[in-house]
Coordinates of N, CA and C in Angstrom, one line a residue:
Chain A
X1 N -0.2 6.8 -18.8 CA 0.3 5.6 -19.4 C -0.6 5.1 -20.6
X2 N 0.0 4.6 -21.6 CA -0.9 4.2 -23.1 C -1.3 3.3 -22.5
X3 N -0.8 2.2 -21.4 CA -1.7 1.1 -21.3 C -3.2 1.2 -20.4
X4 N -3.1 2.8 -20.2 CA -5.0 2.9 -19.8 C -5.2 4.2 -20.7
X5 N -6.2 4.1 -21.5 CA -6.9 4.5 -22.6 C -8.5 5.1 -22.0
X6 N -9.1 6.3 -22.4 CA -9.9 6.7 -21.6 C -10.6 7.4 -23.3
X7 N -11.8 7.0 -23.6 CA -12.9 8.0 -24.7 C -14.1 8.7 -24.1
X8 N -14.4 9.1 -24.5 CA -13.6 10.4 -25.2 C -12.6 11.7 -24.7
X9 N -12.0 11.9 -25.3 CA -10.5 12.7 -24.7 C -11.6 14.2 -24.0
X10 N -12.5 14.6 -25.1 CA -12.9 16.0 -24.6 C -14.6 15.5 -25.2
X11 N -15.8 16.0 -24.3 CA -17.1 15.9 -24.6 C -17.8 17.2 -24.6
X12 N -18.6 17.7 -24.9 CA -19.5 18.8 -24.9 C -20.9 18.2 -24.7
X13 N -21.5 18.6 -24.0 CA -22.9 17.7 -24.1 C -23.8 19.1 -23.4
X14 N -25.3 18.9 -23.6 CA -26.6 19.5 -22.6 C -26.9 18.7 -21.7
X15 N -27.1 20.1 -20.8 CA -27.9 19.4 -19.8 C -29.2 18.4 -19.6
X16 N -28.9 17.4 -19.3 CA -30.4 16.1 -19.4 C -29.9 15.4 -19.9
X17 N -28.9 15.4 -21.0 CA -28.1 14.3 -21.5 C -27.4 13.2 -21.5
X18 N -27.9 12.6 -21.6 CA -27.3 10.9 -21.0 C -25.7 11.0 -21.7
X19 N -24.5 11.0 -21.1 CA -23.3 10.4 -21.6 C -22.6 9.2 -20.8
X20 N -21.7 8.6 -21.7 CA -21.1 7.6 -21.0 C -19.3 7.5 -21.6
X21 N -18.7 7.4 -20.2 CA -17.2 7.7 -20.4 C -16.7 6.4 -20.4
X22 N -15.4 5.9 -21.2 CA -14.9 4.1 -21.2 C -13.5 4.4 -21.0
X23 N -13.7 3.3 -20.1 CA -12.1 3.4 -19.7 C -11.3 1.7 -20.6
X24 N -10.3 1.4 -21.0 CA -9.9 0.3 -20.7 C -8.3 0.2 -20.4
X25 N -7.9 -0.7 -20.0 CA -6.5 -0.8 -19.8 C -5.8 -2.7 -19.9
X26 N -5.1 -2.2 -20.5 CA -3.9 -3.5 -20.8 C -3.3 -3.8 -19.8
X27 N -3.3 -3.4 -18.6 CA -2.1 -3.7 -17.5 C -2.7 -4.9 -16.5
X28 N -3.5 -5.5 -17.0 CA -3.9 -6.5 -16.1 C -4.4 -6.2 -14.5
X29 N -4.8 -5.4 -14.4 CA -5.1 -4.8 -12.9 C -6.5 -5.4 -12.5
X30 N -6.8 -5.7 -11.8 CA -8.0 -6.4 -11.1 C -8.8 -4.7 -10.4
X31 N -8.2 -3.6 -10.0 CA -8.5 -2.6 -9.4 C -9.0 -1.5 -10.5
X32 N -10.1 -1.1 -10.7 CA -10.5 0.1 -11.5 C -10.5 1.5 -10.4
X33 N -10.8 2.6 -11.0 CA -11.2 3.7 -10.3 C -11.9 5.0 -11.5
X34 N -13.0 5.8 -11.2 CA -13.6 6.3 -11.6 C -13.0 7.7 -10.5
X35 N -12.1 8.8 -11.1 CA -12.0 10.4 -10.1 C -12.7 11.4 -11.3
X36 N -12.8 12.6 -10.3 CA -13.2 13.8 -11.1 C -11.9 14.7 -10.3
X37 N -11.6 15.2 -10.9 CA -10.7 16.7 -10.7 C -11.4 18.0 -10.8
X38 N -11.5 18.7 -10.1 CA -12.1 20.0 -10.1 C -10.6 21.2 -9.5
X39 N -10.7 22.4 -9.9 CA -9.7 23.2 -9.3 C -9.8 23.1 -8.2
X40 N -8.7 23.3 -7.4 CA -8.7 23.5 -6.3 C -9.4 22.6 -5.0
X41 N -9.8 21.0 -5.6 CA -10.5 20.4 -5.1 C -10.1 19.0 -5.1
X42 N -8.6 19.2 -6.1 CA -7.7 17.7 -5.7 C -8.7 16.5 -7.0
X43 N -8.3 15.3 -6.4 CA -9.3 14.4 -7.0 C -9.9 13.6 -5.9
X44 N -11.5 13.6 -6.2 CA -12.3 13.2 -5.8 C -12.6 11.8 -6.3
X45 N -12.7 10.5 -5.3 CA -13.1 9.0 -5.9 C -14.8 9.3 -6.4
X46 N -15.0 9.0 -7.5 CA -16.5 8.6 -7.6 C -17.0 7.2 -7.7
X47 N -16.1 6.2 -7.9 CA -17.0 4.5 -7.8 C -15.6 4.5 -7.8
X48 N -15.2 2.6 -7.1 CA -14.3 1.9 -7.2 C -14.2 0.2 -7.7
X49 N -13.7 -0.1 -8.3 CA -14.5 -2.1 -8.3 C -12.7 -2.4 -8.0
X50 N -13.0 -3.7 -7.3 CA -11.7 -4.3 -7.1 C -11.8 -5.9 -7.7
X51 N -12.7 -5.9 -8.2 CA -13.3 -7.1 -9.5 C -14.1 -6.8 -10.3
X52 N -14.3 -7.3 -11.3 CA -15.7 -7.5 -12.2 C -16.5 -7.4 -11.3
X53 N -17.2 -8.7 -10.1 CA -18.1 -8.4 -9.3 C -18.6 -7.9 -8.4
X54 N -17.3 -6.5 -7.9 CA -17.3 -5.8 -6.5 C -17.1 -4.2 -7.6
X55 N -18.5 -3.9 -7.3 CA -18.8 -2.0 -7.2 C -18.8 -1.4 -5.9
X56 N -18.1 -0.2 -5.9 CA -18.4 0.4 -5.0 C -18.5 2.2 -4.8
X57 N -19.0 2.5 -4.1 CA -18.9 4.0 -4.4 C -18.2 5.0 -3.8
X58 N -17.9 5.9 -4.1 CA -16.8 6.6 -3.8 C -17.3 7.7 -3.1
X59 N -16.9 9.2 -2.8 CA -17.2 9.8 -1.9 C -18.1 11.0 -2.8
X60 N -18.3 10.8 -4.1 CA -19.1 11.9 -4.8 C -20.0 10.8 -5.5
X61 N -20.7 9.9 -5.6 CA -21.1 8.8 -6.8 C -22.4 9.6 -7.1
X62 N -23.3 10.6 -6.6 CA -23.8 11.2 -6.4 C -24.4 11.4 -8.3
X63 N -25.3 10.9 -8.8 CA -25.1 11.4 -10.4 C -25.0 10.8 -11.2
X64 N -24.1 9.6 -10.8 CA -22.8 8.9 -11.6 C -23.6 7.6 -11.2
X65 N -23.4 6.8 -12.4 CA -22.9 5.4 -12.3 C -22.3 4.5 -13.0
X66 N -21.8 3.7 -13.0 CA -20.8 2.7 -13.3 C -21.1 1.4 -14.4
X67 N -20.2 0.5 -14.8 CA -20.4 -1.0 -14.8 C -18.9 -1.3 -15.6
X68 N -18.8 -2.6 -14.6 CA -17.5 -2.9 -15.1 C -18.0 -4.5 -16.0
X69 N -17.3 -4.0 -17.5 CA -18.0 -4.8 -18.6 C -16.9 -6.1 -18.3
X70 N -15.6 -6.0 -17.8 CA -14.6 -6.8 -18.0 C -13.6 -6.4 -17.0
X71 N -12.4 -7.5 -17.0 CA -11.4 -6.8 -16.0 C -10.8 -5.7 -17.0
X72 N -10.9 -5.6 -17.9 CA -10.0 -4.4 -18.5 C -10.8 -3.2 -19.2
X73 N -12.6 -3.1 -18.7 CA -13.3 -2.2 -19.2 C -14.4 -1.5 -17.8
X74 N -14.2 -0.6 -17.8 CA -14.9 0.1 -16.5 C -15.5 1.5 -17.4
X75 N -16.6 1.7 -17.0 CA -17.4 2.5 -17.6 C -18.1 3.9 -16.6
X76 N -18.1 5.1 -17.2 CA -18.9 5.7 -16.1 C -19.6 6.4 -17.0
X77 N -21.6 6.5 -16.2 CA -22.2 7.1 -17.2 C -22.7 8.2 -16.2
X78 N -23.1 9.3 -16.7 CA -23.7 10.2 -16.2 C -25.6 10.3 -16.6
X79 N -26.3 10.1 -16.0 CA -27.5 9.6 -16.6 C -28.3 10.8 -16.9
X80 N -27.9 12.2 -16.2 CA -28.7 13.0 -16.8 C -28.0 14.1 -16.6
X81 N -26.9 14.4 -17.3 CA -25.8 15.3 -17.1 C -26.1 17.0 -16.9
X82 N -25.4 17.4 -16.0 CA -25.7 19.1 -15.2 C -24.2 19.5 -15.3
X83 N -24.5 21.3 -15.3 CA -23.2 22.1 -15.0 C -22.2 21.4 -14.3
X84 N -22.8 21.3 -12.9 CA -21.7 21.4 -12.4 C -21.1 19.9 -12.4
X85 N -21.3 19.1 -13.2 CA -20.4 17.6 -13.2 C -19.3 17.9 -14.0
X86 N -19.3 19.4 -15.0 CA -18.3 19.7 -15.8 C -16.9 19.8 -15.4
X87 N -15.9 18.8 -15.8 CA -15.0 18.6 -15.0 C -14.1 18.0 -15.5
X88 N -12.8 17.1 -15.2 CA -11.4 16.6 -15.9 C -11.6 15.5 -14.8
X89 N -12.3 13.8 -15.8 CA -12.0 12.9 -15.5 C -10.8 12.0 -15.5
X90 N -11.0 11.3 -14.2 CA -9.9 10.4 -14.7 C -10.1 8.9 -14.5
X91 N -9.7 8.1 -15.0 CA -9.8 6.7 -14.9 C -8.4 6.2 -14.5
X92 N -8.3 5.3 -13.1 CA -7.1 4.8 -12.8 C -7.6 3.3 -12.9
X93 N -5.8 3.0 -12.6 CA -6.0 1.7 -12.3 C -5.1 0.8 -11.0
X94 N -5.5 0.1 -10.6 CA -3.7 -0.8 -9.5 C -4.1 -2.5 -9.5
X95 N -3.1 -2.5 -8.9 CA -3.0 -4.3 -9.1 C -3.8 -5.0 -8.0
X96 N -3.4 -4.5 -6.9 CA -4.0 -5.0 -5.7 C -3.3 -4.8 -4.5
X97 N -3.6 -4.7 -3.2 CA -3.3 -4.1 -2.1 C -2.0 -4.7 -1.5
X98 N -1.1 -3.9 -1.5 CA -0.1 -4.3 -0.4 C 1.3 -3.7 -1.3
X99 N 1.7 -2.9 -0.6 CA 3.2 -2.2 -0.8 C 2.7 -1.8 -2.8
X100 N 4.3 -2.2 -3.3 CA 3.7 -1.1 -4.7 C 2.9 -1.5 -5.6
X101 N 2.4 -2.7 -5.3 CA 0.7 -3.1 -6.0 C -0.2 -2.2 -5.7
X102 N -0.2 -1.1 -5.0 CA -1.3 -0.5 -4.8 C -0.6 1.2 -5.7
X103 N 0.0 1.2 -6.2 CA 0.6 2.1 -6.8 C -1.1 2.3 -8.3
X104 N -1.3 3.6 -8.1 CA -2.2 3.8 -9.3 C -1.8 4.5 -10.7
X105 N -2.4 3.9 -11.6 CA -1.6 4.5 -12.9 C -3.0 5.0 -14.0
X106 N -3.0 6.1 -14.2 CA -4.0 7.1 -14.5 C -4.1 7.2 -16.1
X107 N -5.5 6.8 -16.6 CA -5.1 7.3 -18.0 C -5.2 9.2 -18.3
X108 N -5.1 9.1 -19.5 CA -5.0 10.8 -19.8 C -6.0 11.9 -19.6
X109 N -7.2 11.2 -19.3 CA -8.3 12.4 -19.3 C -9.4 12.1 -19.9
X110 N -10.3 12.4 -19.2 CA -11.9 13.0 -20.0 C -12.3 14.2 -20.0
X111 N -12.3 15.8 -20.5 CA -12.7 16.9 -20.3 C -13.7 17.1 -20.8
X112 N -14.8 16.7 -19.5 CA -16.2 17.0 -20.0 C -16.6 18.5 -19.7
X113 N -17.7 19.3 -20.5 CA -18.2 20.6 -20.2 C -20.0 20.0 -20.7
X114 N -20.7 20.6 -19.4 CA -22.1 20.5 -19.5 C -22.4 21.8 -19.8
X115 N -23.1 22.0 -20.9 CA -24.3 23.7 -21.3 C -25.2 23.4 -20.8
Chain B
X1 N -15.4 11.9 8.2 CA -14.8 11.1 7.2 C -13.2 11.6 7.0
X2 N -12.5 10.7 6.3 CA -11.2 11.0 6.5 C -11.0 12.0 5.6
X3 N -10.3 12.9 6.0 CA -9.5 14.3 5.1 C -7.9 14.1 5.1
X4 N -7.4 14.1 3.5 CA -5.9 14.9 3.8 C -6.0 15.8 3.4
X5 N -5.3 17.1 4.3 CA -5.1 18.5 3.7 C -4.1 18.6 3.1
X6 N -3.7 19.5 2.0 CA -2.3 19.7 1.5 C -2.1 21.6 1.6
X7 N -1.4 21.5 1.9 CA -0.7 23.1 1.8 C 0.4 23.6 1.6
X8 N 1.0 24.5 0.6 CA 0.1 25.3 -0.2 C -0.6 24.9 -1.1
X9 N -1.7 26.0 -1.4 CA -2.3 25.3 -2.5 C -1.6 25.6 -4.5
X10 N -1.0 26.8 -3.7 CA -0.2 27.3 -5.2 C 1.2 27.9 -4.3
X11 N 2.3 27.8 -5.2 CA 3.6 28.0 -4.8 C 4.0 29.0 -6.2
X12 N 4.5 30.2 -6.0 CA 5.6 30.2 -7.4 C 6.9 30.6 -6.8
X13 N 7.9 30.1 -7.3 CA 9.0 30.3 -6.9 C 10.4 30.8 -8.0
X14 N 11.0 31.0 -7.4 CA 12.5 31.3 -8.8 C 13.0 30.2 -9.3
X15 N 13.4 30.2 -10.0 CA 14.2 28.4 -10.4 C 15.6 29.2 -9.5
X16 N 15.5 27.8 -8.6 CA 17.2 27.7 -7.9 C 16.5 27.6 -6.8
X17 N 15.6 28.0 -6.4 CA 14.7 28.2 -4.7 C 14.1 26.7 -4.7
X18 N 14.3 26.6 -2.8 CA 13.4 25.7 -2.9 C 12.3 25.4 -2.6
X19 N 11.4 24.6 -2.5 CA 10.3 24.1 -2.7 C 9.5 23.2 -1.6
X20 N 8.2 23.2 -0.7 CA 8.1 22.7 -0.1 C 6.6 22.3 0.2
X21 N 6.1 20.8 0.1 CA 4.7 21.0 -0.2 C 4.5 20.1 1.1
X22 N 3.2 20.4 2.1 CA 3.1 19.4 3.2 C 1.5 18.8 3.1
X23 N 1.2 17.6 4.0 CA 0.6 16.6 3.6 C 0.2 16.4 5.2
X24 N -1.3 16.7 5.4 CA -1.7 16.3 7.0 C -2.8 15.8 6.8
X25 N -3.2 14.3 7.5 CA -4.2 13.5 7.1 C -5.3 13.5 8.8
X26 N -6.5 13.5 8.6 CA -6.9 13.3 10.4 C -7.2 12.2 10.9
X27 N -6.5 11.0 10.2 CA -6.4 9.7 10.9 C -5.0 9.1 10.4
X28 N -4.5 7.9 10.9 CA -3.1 7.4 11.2 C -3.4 6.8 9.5
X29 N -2.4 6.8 8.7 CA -2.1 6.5 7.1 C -1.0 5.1 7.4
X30 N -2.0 4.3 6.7 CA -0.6 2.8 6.7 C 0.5 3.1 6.0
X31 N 0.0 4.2 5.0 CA 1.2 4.5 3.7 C 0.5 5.9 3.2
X32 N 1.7 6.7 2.3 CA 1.0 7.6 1.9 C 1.6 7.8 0.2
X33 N 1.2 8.1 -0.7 CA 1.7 7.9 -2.1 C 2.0 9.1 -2.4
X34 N 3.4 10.0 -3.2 CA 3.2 11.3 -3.9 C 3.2 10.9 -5.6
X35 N 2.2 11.7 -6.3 CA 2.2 12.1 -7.4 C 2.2 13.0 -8.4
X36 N 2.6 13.4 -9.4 CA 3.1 14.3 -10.0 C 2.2 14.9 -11.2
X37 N 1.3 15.8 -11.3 CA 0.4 16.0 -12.5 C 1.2 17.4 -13.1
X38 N 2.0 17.1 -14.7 CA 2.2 17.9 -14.9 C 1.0 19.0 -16.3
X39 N 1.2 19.8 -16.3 CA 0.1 20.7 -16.9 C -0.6 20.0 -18.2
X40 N -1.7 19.9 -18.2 CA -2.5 19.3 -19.4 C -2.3 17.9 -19.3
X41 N -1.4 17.5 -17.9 CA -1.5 15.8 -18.1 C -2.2 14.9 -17.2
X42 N -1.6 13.7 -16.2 CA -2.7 13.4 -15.6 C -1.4 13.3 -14.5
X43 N -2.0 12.2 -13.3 CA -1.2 12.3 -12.4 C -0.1 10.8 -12.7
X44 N 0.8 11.3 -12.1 CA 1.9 10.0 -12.6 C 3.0 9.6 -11.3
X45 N 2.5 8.4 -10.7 CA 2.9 8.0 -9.6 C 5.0 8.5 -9.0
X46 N 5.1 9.1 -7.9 CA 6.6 9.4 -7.9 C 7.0 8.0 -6.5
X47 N 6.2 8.1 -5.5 CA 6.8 7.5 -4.7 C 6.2 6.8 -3.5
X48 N 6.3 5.8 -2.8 CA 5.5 5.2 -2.3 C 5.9 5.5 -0.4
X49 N 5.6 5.8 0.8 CA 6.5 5.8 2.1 C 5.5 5.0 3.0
X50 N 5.9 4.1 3.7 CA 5.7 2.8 4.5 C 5.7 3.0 5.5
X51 N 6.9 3.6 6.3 CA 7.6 3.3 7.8 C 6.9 4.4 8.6
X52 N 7.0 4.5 9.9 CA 6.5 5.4 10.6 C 8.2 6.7 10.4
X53 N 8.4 7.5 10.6 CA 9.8 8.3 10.5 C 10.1 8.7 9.0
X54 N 9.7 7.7 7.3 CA 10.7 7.6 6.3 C 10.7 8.4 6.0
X55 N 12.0 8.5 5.5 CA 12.6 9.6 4.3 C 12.9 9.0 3.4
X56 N 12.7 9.2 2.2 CA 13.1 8.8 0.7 C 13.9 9.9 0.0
X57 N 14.4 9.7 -0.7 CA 15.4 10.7 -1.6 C 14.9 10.6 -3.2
X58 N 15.2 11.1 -4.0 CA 15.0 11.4 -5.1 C 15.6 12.3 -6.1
X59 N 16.7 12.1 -6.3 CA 17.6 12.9 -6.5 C 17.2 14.4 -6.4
X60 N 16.6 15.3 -6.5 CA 16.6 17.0 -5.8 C 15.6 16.6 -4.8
X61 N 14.9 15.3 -4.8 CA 13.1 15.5 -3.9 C 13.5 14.7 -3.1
X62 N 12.6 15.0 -1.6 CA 12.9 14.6 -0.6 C 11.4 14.3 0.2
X63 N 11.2 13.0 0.0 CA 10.1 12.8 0.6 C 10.1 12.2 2.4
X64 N 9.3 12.9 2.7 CA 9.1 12.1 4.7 C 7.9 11.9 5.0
X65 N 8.0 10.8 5.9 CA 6.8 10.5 6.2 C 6.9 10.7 8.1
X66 N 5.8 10.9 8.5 CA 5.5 11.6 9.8 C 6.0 10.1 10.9
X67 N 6.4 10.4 12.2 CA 6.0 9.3 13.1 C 5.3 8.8 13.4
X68 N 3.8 9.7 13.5 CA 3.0 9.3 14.4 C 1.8 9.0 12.3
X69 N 2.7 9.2 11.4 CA 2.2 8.3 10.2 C 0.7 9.3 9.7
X70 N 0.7 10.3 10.4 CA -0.4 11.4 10.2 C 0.0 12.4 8.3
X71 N 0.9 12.9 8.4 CA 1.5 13.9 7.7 C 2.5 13.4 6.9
X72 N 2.7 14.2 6.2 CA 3.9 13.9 5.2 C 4.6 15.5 4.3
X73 N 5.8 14.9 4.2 CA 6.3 16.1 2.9 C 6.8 16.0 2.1
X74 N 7.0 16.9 0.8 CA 7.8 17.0 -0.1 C 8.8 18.1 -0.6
X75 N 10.1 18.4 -0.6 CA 10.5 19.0 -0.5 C 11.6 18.8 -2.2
X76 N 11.4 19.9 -2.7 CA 12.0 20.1 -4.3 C 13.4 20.7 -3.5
X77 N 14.8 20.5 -3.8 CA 15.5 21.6 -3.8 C 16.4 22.1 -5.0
X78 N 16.3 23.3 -5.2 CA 17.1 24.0 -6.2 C 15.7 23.5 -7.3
X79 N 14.7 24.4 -7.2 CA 13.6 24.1 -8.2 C 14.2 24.4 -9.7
X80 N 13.9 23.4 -10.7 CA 13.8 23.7 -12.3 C 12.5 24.0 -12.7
X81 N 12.8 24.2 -14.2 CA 11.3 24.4 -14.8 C 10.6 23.5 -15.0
X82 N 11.3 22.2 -15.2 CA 11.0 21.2 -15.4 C 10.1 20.4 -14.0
X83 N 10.2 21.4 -13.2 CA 9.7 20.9 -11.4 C 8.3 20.9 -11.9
X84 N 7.8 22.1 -12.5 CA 6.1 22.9 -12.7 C 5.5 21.4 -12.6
X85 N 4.3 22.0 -12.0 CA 3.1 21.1 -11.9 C 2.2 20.9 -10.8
X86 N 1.4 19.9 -10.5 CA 0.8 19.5 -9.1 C 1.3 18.5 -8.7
X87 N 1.5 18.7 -7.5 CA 2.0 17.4 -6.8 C 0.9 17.3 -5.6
X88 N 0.3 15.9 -5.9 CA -0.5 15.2 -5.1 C -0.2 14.4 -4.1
X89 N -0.4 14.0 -2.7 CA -0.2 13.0 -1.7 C -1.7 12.3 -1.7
X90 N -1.7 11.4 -1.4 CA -2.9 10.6 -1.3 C -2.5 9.4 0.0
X91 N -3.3 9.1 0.7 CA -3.1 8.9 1.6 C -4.1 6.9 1.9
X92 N -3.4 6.3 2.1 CA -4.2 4.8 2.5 C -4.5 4.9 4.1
X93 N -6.1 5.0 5.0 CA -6.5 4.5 5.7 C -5.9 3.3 6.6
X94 N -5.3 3.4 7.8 CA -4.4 2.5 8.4 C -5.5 1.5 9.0
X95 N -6.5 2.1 9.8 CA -8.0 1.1 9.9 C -9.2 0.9 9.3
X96 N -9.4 0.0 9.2 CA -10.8 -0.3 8.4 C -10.5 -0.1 7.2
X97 N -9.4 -0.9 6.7 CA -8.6 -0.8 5.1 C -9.5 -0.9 4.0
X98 N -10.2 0.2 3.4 CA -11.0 -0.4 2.5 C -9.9 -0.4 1.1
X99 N -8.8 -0.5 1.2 CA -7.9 -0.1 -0.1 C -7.6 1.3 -0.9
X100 N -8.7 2.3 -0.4 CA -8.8 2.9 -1.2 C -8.2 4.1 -0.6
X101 N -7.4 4.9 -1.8 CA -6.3 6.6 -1.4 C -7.5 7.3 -1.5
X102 N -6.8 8.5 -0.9 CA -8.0 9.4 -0.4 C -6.5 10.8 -0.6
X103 N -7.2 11.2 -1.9 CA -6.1 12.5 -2.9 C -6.4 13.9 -1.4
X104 N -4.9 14.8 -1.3 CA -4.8 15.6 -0.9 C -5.6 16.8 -2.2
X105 N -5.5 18.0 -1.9 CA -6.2 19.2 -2.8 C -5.1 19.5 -4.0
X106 N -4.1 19.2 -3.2 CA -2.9 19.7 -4.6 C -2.1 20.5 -4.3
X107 N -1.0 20.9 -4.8 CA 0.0 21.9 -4.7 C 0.8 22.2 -6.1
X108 N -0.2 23.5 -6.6 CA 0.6 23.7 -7.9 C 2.0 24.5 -8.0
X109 N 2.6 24.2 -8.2 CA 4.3 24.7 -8.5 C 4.5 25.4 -9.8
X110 N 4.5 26.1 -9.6 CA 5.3 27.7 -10.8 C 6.5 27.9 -10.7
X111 N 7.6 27.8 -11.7 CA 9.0 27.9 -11.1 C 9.2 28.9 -12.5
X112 N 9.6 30.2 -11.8 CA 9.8 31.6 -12.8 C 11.5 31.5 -13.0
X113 N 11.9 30.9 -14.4 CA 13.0 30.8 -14.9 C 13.9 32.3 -14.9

């Protein structure tokens, strides 16, 4: 969806390298989400906020961390980026819990590669 | 921790054949979501199942959800080319709701025109 926006589209970085991925979105959603996609490995949650002031971590945060600047800016940085985090992010988003408010809508990608 | 499995992990099929991707979770799912990632894109929500038993339709797709609210499926029939892609189930935790889906591995679909 154009109304979640994700920079940069494709990164190249070294290893030790501090990067940072931005998400925003127009859809008014109180719910962020930080995934990684790997082949064959589905997507994996890495942080979740369900407000500005609720972070939380997901089942790989391992590496990773976060901060949600705004309801419509969620951020993920990698503080000292390695091989294997090389991978196809995704940043979602939902409204809030219960029947199709919890429906999530995905921006287009981050295709990060660590040397 | 909770797992959904999905299987297969790759499908290729003829166009006109059909299609069948399944969805088993190891705890009871209040709801289970399918989505659609087609190649070079991201994933884009198809369908939402509630009830313990549902079936949903979709014009060729045929989604079900388990009784016992475990499992789920999706079934293409008379595949197009336009089917290709991954299709994801993700699954909502029935206890201890923390809100959050928990993505099956995927099932990529090849439909040989």
């Amino acid at each position: 969806d154009a109304d979640v926006t994700q920079t940069p589209r494709n990164r190249i970085t070294k290893t030790g390298k501090r990067i940072m991925l931005e998400c925003s979105q127009t859809k008014g959603h109180d719910r962020m989400y930080w995934y990684r996609q790997d082949p064959g490995l589905g997507l994996r949650l890495i942080y979740y906020s369900f407000d500005v002031k609720d972070i939380n971590k997901g089942e790989i945060s391992d590496g990773y961390s976060v901060s949600r600047q705004a309801q419509a800016k969620f951020s993920l940085s990698l503080e000292s980026a390695i091989p294997n985090q090389t991978a196809l992010y995704f940043c979602a988003t939902s409204e809030t819990s219960g029947g199709a408010r919890e429906t999530q809508y995905f921006g287009p990608g981050t295709r990060l590669l660590v040397l | 921790g909770q797992q959904v499995m999905q299987i297969p992990q790759y499908q290729h099929v003829q166009e006109g054949e059909d299609f069948t991707t399944y969805c088993n979770s190891s705890t009871t799912l209040s709801n289970i979501q399918w989505y659609k990632q087609r190649p070079g894109g991201h994933p884009v929500f198809l369908i939402q199942l509630v009830k313990s038993g549902e079936v949903k339709k979709q014009k060729r797709l045929t989604f079900q959800f388990g009784e016992a609210k475990k499992n789920s499926s999706l079934h293409i029939t008379a595949t197009q080319t336009t089917d290709v892609g991954t299709y994801f189930c993700a699954g909502k935790r029935q206890s201890g709701n923390t809100g959050k889906l928990i993505f099956g591995q995927g099932t990529t679909l090849q439909v040989k025109p």
